[in-house]
Structures are given as C-alpha cells and as structure tokens.
Coordinates of C-alpha atoms in Angstrom, one line a residue:
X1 CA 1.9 51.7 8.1
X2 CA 5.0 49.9 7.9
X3 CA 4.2 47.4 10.6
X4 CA 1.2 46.2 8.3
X5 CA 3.8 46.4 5.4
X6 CA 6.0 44.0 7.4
X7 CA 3.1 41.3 8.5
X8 CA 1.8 41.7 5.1
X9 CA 4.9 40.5 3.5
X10 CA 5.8 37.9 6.7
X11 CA 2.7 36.7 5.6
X12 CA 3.3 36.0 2.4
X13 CA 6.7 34.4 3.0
X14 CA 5.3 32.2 5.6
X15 CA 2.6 30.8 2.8
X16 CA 5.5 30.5 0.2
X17 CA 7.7 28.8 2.1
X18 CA 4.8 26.6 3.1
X19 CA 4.6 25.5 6.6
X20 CA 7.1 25.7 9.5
X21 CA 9.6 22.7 10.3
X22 CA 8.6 21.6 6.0
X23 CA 10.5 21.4 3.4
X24 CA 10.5 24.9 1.9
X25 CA 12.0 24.4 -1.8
X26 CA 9.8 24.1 -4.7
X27 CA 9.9 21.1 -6.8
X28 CA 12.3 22.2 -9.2
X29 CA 14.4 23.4 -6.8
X30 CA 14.8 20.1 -4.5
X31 CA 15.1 18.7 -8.6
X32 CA 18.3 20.6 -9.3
X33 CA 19.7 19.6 -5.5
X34 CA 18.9 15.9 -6.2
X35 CA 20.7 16.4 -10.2
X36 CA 23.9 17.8 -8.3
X37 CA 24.0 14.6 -6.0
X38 CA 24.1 12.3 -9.2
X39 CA 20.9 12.1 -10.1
X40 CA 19.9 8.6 -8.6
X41 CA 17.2 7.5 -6.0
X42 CA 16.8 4.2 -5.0
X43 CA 13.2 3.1 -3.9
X44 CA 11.9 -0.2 -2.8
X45 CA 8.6 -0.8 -3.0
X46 CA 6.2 -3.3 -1.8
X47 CA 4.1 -5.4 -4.2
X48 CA 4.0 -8.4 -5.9
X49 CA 4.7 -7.9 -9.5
X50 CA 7.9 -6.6 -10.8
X51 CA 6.1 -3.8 -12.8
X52 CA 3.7 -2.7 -10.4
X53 CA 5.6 1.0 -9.6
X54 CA 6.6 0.9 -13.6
X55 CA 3.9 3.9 -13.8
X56 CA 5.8 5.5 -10.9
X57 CA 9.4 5.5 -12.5
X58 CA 7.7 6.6 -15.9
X59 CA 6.1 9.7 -14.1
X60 CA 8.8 10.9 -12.4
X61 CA 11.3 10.1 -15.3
X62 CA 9.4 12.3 -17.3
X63 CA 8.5 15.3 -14.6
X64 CA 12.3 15.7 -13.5
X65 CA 14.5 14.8 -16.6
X66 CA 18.1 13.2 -15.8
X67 CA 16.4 11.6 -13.1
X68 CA 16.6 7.7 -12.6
X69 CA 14.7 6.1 -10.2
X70 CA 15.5 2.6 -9.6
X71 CA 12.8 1.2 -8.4
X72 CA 12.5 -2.7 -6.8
X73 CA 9.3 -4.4 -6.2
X74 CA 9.2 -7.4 -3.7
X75 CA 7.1 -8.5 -0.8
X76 CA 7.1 -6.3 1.9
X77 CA 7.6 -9.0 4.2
X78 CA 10.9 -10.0 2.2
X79 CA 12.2 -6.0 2.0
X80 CA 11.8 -5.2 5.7
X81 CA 14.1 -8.1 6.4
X82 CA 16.9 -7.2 4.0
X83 CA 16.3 -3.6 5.2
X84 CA 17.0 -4.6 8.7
X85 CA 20.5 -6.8 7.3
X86 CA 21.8 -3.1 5.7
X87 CA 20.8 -1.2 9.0
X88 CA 22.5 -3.8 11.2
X89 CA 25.6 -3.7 9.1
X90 CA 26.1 -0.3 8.8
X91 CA 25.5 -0.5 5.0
X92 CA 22.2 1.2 3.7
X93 CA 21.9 1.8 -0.3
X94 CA 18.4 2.1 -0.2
X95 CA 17.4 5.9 -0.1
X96 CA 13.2 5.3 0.2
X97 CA 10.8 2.9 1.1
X98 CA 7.2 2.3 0.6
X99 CA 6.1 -0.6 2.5
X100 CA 2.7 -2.7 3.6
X101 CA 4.3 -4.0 7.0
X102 CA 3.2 -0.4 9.1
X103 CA 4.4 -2.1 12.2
X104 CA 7.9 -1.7 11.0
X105 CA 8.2 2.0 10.9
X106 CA 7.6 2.8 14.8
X107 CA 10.5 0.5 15.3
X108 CA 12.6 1.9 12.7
X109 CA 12.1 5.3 14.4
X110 CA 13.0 3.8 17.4
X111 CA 16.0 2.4 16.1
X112 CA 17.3 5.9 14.4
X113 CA 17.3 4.4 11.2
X114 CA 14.6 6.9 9.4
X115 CA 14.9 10.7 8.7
X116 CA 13.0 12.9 10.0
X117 CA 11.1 15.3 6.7
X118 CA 8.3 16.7 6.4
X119 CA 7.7 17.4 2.7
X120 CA 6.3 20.2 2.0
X121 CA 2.5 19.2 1.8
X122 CA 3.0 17.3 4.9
X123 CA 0.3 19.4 7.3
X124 CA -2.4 18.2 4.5
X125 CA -1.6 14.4 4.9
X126 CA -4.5 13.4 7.5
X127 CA -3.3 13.3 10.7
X128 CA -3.9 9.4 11.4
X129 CA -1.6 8.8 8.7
X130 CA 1.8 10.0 9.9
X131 CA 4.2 10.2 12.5
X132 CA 4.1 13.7 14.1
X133 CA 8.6 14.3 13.7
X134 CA 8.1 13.1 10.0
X135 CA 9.9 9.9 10.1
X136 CA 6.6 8.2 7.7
X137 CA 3.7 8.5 6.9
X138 CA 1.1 7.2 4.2
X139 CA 1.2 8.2 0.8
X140 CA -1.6 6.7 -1.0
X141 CA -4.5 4.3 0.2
X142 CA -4.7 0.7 -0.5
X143 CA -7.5 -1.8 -0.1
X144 CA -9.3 -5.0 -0.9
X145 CA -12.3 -5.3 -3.1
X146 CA -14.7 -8.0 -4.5
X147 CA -13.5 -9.0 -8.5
X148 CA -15.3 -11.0 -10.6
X149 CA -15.4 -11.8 -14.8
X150 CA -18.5 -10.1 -16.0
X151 CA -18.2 -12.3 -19.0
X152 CA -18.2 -15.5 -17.2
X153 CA -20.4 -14.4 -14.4
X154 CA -23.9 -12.5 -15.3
X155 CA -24.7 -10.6 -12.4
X156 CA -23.0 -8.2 -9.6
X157 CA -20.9 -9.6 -6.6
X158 CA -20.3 -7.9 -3.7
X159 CA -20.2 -9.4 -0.1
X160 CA -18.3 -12.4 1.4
X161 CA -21.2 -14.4 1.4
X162 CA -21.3 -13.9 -2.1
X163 CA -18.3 -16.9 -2.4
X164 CA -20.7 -19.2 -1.2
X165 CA -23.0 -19.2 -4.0
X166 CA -23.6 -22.6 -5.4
X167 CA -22.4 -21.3 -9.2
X168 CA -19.0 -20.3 -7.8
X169 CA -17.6 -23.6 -6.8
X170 CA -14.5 -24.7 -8.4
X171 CA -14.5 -21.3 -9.8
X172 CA -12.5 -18.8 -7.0
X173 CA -9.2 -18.1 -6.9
X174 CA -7.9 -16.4 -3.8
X175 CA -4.8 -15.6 -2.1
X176 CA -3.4 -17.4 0.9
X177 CA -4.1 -15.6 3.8
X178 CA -1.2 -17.3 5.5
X179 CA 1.1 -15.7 3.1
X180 CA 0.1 -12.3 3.0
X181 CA -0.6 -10.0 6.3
X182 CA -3.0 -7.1 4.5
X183 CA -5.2 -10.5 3.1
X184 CA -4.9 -12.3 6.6
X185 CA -6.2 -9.5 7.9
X186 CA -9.3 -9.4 5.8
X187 CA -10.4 -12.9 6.8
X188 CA -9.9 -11.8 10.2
X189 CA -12.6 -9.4 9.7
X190 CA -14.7 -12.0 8.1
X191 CA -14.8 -14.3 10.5
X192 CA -15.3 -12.0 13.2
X193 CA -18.6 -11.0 11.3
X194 CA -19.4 -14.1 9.5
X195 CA -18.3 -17.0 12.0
X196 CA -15.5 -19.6 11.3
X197 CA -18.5 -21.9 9.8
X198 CA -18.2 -18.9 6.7
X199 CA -14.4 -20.5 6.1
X200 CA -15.4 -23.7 6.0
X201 CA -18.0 -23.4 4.0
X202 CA -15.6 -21.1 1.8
X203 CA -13.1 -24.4 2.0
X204 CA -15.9 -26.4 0.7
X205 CA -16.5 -24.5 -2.6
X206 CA -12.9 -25.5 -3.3
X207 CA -11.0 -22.6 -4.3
X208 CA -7.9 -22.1 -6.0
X209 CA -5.4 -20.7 -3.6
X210 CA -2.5 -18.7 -5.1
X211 CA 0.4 -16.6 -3.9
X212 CA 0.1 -12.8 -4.5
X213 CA -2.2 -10.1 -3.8
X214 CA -2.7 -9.1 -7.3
X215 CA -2.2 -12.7 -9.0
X216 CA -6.3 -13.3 -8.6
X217 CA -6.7 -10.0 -10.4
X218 CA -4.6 -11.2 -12.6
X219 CA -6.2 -14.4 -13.5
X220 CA -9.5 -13.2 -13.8
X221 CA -8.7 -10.4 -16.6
X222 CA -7.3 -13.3 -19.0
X223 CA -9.5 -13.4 -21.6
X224 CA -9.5 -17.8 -21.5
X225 CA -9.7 -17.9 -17.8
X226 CA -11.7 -20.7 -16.3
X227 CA -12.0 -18.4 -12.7
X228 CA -15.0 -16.1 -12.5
X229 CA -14.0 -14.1 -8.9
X230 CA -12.0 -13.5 -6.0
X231 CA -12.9 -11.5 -2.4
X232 CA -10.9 -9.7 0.2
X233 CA -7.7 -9.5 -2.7
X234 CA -6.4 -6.9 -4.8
X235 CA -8.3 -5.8 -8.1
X236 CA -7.9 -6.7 -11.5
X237 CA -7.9 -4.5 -14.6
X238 CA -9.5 -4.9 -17.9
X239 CA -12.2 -4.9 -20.0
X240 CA -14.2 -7.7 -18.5
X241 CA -13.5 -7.3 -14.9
X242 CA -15.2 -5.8 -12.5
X243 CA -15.0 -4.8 -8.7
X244 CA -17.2 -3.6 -5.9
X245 CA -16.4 -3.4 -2.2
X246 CA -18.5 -6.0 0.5
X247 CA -21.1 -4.7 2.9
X248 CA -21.6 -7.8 5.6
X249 CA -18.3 -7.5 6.8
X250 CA -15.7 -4.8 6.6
X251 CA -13.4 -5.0 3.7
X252 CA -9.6 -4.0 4.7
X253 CA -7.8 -0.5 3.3
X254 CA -5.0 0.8 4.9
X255 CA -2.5 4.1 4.3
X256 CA 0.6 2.7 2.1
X257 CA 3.6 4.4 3.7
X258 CA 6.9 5.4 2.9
X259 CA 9.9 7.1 4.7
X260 CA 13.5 7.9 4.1
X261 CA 16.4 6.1 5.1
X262 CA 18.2 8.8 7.5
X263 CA 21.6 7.0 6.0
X264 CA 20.5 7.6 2.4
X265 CA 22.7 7.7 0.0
X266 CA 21.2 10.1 -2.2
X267 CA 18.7 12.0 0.4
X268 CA 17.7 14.6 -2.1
X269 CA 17.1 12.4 -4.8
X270 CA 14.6 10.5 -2.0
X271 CA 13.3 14.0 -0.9
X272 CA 12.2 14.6 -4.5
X273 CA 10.4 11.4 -4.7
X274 CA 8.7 11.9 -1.9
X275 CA 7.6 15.6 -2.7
X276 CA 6.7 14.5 -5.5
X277 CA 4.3 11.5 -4.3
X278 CA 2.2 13.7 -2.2
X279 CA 1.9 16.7 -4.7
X280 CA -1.0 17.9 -6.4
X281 CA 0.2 16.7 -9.8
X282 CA 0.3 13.0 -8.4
X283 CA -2.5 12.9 -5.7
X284 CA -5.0 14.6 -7.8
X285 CA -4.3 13.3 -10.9
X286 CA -7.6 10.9 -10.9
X287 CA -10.6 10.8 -8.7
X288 CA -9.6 8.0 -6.0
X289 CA -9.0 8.1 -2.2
X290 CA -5.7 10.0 -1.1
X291 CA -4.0 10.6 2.1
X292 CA -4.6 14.5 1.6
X293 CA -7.5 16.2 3.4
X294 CA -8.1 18.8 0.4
X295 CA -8.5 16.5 -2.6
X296 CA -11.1 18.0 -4.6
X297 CA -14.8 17.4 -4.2
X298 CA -14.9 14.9 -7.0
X299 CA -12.8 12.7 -5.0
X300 CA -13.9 10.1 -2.7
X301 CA -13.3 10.2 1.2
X302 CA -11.9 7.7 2.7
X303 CA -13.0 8.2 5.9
X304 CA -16.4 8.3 5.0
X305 CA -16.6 5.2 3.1
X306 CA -18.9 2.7 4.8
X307 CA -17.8 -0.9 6.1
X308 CA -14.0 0.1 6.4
X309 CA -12.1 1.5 8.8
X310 CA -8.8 2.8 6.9
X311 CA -6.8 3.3 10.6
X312 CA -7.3 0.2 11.9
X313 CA -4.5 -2.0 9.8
X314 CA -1.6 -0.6 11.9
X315 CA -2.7 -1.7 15.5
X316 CA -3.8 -4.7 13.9
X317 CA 0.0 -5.3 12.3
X318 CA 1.7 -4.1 15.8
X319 CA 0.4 -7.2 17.3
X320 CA 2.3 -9.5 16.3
X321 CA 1.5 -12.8 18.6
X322 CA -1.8 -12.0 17.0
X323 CA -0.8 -11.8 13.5
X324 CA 1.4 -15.2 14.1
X325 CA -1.5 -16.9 15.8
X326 CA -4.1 -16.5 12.7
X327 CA -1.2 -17.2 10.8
X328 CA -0.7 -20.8 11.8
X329 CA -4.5 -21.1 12.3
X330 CA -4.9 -21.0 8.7
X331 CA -2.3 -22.7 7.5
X332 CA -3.3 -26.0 9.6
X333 CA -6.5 -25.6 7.7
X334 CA -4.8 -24.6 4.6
X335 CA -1.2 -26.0 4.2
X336 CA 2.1 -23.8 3.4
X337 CA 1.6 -21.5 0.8
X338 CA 2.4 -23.1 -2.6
X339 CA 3.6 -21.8 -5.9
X340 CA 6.5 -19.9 -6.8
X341 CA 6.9 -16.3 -5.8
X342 CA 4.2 -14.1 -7.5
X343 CA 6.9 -12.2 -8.8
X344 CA 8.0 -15.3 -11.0
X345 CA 4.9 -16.9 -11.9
X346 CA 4.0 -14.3 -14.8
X347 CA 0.8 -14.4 -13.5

C-alpha cells in the first residue's frame, strides 16, 4: 500500500515539475527570479519595422509587472553580424534572440555561445523545430502569402501566375529577393515550378521593387495607394486587404526561432521571455499555426497545410554558396537593392 502511495505521489511530482532536464518553475516563480536580477531582458528581434514586437513588449509588460523588456527590431541579417562582433569580443549585452537567419544557430551552438534550456513546454514544441540540448528552437511560424487591395482589385488572387495578369501591370509592389533570404527563397521555389520565363515575364509587368518584407503590406493597406498586390511577401493588415496562400508553386513558411545568449546578462529575465513565448497564454491566444503539437482543434496545422513544406527553410539557409549564387543571379537581373532601410522609410 505504501509503494502505490509513493508512485502515486512520484507521479504527480514528475507532472508538476513538468518534464525531466526542463525548466521546472512556474511562471511566476521564474517572474520573481528575473525581478531579483533587476528586472531587465534585452531581446533583439528580427523584422523590418521598429514596432513589429511592440505587441510583444505590451504583453509581457502587462503579464509580469516591473518587467522591461527592451526590445530592438532590425534585419536579421544585420543582428547576426553585430551578435557575432559581441561574441568575438567577449562582450554580450544581448540576453535573447529571435532571428530569421536559422543557419546561424547550429553555428552558434558550435561556437558555445547559446545556452542550453529547455523551457518548460519544450517536449510540446514539434520535434523538427528544435535543437535536441535546447540551445533554439522555433517559437512561432512565419510565412509568405498572396496580398492584394480588394478595393482596387475586384476579384480573389492567389497563385504566382496570378502577377502576370494583364490588369496588374504597373500595379505590384514586391520585395527584392536579393535583399531578403526568407523572400529569395520564395522565388527559388517559383522558379523551380514555374520556369525562369515566369520571372521575366514577372519583370515585364514592371513592378515596384521595395526593401522590406512587410513594406508591400504596408503599401497596399493605405487607403490612396495606387498598388493593388504583392506575392511570396509578408501580409498586410486592414480593412481592405486581403491574403490567401498560392497553389502552383509552394509558398515559403518557416519556424521563427530564438535562443538564449549562454553569456546573458540577465538569464532569468531571458528565461521568462522565453517561457512565456511558448505558453498556453501566448500560443493559444488566437487560432493560427504554432510550434506546439497540442494547440487546440480550432487551430490550423502546419504540417498539414498543402503547397508548403514548414522544415525545409533551414537546409535551404545552411547552404550558403547557394543562397549567394541566387543572390547575385537576381541582382544582375535586378540591380542592388534601393531605398532606405525599411526601418526608416515609414513605410
């Protein structure tokens, strides 16, 4: 009787403490850790518009008061290499990262530069998405859709061949592929579907080409714009803008992912964050795809959306010769990227 006493109550421990080699605290009690460190966690985030985790620093703010999370938006491209300057110099301020560039975290790892923490609903993350010792793994899933004006355009657009349509010349606006890796990346899927003779025709209907994944968006929710859509970009919000996702070529999404600097200078304050990010409260707070294999069953699944293959972006990105050769292909055909940084152009 008192052996089934004892597994009974091992039992419950082991589900209250959550699962072995995780973090075992609750919320409130990693909250009152992080307080006593000073309160503080840096995070830099990739993006390109200063106010893009603004809705992040508000939520947390408000679930763990005397909290201050300093947040910095910036090309992930541009982070990674001021990430590498503090590692090389011994000087890391920067407690978390959230980055696009997925091939820099196995080297990062490599490097000893990450910590290794599991928080605590780390067994429900899907297993493509993280690194088995904890040193990263995806947080939220982030993809490329079809966007288009329903006031200036009367009808539904949807696939890449879409952009061709006679009504839609002079009226894109896209991103340079040669300026952002996630968006090179979806024309490499084009073309590999559609032929290089799709980009030229795509050329021919003489888009405007802009900096900035979300800039397009942007642009098309203003109520006097003069653009009607983009493809293979980031979506746009408001009340006239709509988005749907291609079917004659595979659209691009890939698992956002952060990690902890294992020189962080306030690792409970990033420990928090991070706990916090993958939570019930924050995952399921609206139906959308998530990282977690037990969303509810109003939620869509990632892995069985059709025309996308969410694990795909981070072989892709760990080529690099690759990713360089596409580059330059495009801008030959395109030119450098122009404009100011999407983070100054209030776009």
């Amino acid at each position: 009787m008192r052996s089934s006493v004892v597994l009974a109550l091992s039992a419950l421990a082991a589900t209250t403490l959550g699962a072995p080699g995780c973090e075992n605290r609750t919320l409130d009690e990693i909250h009152q850790a992080a307080l006593k460190e000073g309160g503080t966690v840096t995070l830099w985030h990739g993006g390109d518009e200063k106010n893009q985790q603004d809705g992040l620093k508000q939520a947390f703010e408000k679930r763990f008061p005397g909290m201050t999370l300093n947040v910095t938006v910036d090309l992930s491209k541009y982070h990674d290499g001021r990430l590498d300057d503090q590692i090389a110099n011994n000087n890391v301020y920067v407690d978390s990262i959230i980055l696009q560039t997925l091939h820099d975290y196995p080297r990062w790892k490599k490097e000893g530069a990450l910590l290794n923490y599991k928080p605590s609903e780390f067994p429900k993350i899907a297993s493509d998405f993280v690194d088995r010792d904890g040193a990263y793994y995806g947080y939220a899933i982030f993809g490329w859709s079809t966007t288009w004006n329903t006031a200036k355009y009367n009808g539904s657009l949807s696939d890449f061949s879409d952009a061709l349509l006679p009504e839609l010349k002079d009226k894109l606006i896209m991103t340079y592929p040669n300026d952002d890796d996630a968006v090179l990346y979806a024309f490499d899927l084009v073309m590999k579907k559609l032929g290089p003779e799709w980009f030229d025709a795509l050329v021919a209907q003489n888009p405007t080409w802009v900096r900035g994944s979300a800039t397009p968006g942007d642009q098309l929710a203003l109520a006097n714009t003069s653009y009607v859509a983009a493809f293979a970009t980031g979506g746009g919000r408001g009340a006239n803008v709509n988005t749907s996702s291609p079917m004659d070529a595979p659209f691009v999404t890939w698992p956002q992912t952060a990690a902890i600097l294992k020189d962080a200078p306030h690792p409970e304050g990033a420990k928090l964050l991070h706990n916090f990010i993958l939570s019930d409260e924050y995952q399921f707070a609206s139906p959308q795809w998530t990282v977690r294999t037990d969303a509810p069953a109003d939620f869509p699944n990632i892995f069985e959306e059709k025309n996308t293959n969410v694990t795909n972006f981070l072989p892709w990105m760990l080529d690099r010769p690759n990713v360089e050769r596409l580059r330059f292909w495009y801008e030959s055909r395109l030119g450098t990227a122009q404009g100011l940084s999407p983070l100054e152009d209030d776009m």
